[in-house]
Amino acid sequence: MATPARLDLNGKPIDPITICMIGAGGFIGSHLCEKLMAETPHTVFAVDVYCDKIKHLLDAPSGEKPRPWAGRIQFHRLNIKNDSRLEGLIKMSDLTINLAAICTPADYNTRPLDTIYSNFIDALPVVRYCSENGKRLIHFSTCEVYGKTIGSFLPKDHPLREEPEFYVLKEDISPCIFGSIDKQRWSYACAKQLIERLIYAEGAENGLEFTIVRPFNWIGPRMDFIPGVDGPSEGVPRVLACFSNNLLRREPLKLVDGGQSQRTFVYIKDAIEAVLLMIENPERANGHIFNVGNPNNEVTVKQLAELMTEVYLKVSGEPPLDEPTVDVSSKVFYGEGYDDSDRRIPDMTIINRQLGWSPKTSLHDLLQYTLTYQHKTYAEAIKRELAKPSAT
Ligand code: NAD
Ligand code: UDP
């Protein structure tokens, strides 16, 4: 019996397409490739400098059973900074998705030039090739383009801080509020904002079909790296991997400036559903900027540390530490020029109206899935490392 055609949100059959996915070997790219291979007929040119996180999707070694999606994913190891093959891949595709970026806060103030080049300059040819060749583009921006909330400038106990218009972030209303130039933290947000404006202008002046995604702290398995295991010992990944690393090593979790900043976390698998809806519903997604996050999963970083500790102790069966967290100044942790977004609650009106998407997974459940993965993937390697005699 033939499998029934998959339908878009307007009830039309979805035709298979070819997608050039740049940054496919990263955290989000790996989950998107998995989803596209398992649940759709689309073909992916997976472009990245690394492929460790998508190895399980690429062609099986000879002698092994071919994967069910064999032939639908091709890895192209190339650096988009300097590789002329990029234009050809974009021309051969129906849609380009650009995920490539330096996107770890520890880099923004310590490698601001690399950050600005990666997030703005390196994205320019991608936008140009799409525009010149009449190809659709889904570009990954960030919730960080909103910067700080308006409410953060009010005195601590001011009643207006409780009003949603002073903290909820809306794509078509909220301003982008960054710190001064010496606060180099904002190099990333500013570069992302300018590429958003350029894409928007290409749409307005040259008819580029685009969608801009603003992820709000997507987290889950395969995010970043565990320092000293599958990344540099001195590297500082994003908060999920930092806290996972501390838990795996039975060290106190480090709360930057007391962990008072607030974030909303969304499970990667929920967020990937939203991206698939964008891919398969161009009529509803083109010309839009979408917040993708979970407004119901808001915590302070301190609360996140407490919840991760509670969940991890259950998963690992280990006893609690006497001192589970420790405060550290941002200057010591990140260096000069760090600054922070105070609060990030996404308004969901536009994505809900256009694509009918809303997130499902609670913070507790997503941490349980993710920390079970972290424990299974890394606990043994860390035990072996800690058992080695120290070099001194
Ligand atoms: P990631 O670092 O895991 O993935 C980025 C990938 O891009 C990496 O595999 C990297 O090797 C690749 N890349 C970078 N420069 C490249 C180049 N010059 N040529 C080829 N490949 C290159 O990050 P992620 O979390 O998957 O994020 C993907 C995108 O989403 C980024 O644009 C990021 O700014 C945005 N974003 C993500 C989040 C989140 O919650 N994860 C939040 C805000 C924004
Ligand atoms: N943070 C922390 N301890 C860590 C790592 C991060 O307190 O070990 C804080 C960081 O200062 C920020 C929040 O956690 O307030 C989220 O950081 P992340 O790196 O995930 O990125 P962001 O959400 O700022 O883009």
Coordinates of C-alpha atoms and ligand atoms in Angstrom, one line a residue, residues 103-106 108 142-144 185 188 217 219 223-224 236-240 242-243 246 253-263 265 301-302 304 328 330 333-334 338-341 344, ligand 2:
C103 CA 27.5 31.3 19.3
T104 CA 29.1 30.7 22.7
P105 CA 29.0 33.8 25.1
A106 CA 32.6 33.1 26.3
Y108 CA 31.8 37.2 22.4
T142 CA 19.1 34.8 18.1
C143 CA 16.9 36.0 20.9
E144 CA 19.9 38.0 21.9
R185 CA 29.4 40.8 24.9
Y188 CA 27.3 38.8 18.7
N217 CA 17.8 28.9 24.7
I219 CA 18.8 22.8 24.9
M223 CA 24.7 20.7 22.9
D224 CA 28.2 22.0 22.8
V236 CA 33.7 27.5 28.3
P237 CA 30.5 26.1 26.6
R238 CA 26.9 27.4 27.2
V239 CA 25.3 27.0 30.6
L240 CA 23.8 23.5 30.0
C242 CA 29.0 24.0 31.9
F243 CA 26.6 22.8 34.6
N246 CA 30.3 20.4 37.0
L253 CA 28.0 24.7 39.8
K254 CA 29.4 28.2 39.2
L255 CA 26.7 30.9 39.4
V256 CA 27.9 34.0 37.4
D257 CA 27.1 37.1 39.3
G258 CA 24.9 35.1 41.7
G259 CA 22.9 33.5 38.9
Q260 CA 20.1 36.1 39.0
S261 CA 19.6 36.4 35.2
Q262 CA 16.5 34.7 33.9
R263 CA 16.1 32.5 30.9
F265 CA 14.6 27.0 28.1
V301 CA 20.1 30.6 36.4
K302 CA 20.3 29.8 40.2
L304 CA 18.3 26.1 36.9
V328 CA 31.7 33.7 40.7
S330 CA 31.4 37.6 35.5
F333 CA 34.4 33.7 34.7
Y334 CA 34.2 35.4 31.3
Y338 CA 31.0 40.6 29.6
D339 CA 27.5 41.8 30.1
D340 CA 24.2 39.9 30.3
S341 CA 20.6 39.7 29.1
R344 CA 14.1 36.5 27.9
Ligands
UDP2 N1 26.1 30.9 33.4 C1 26.4 30.6 34.7 N2 27.3 29.6 35.0 C2 27.9 28.9 34.0 C3 27.6 29.3 32.6 C4 26.7 30.3 32.4 O1 25.9 31.2 35.7 O2 28.7 28.0 34.3 C5 25.1 32.0 33.2 C6 25.4 33.1 32.2 O3 26.1 34.2 32.8 C7 24.1 33.5 31.7 C8 23.3 32.2 31.7 O4 24.0 31.3 32.5 O5 23.5 34.4 32.6 C9 23.1 31.6 30.3 O6 24.3 31.4 29.7 P1 24.6 30.7 28.3 O7 26.0 30.5 28.1 O8 23.7 29.5 28.1 O9 24.1 31.7 27.1 P2 23.1 32.9 27.0 O10 21.7 32.5 27.5 O11 23.6 34.0 27.9 O12 23.1 33.3 25.6

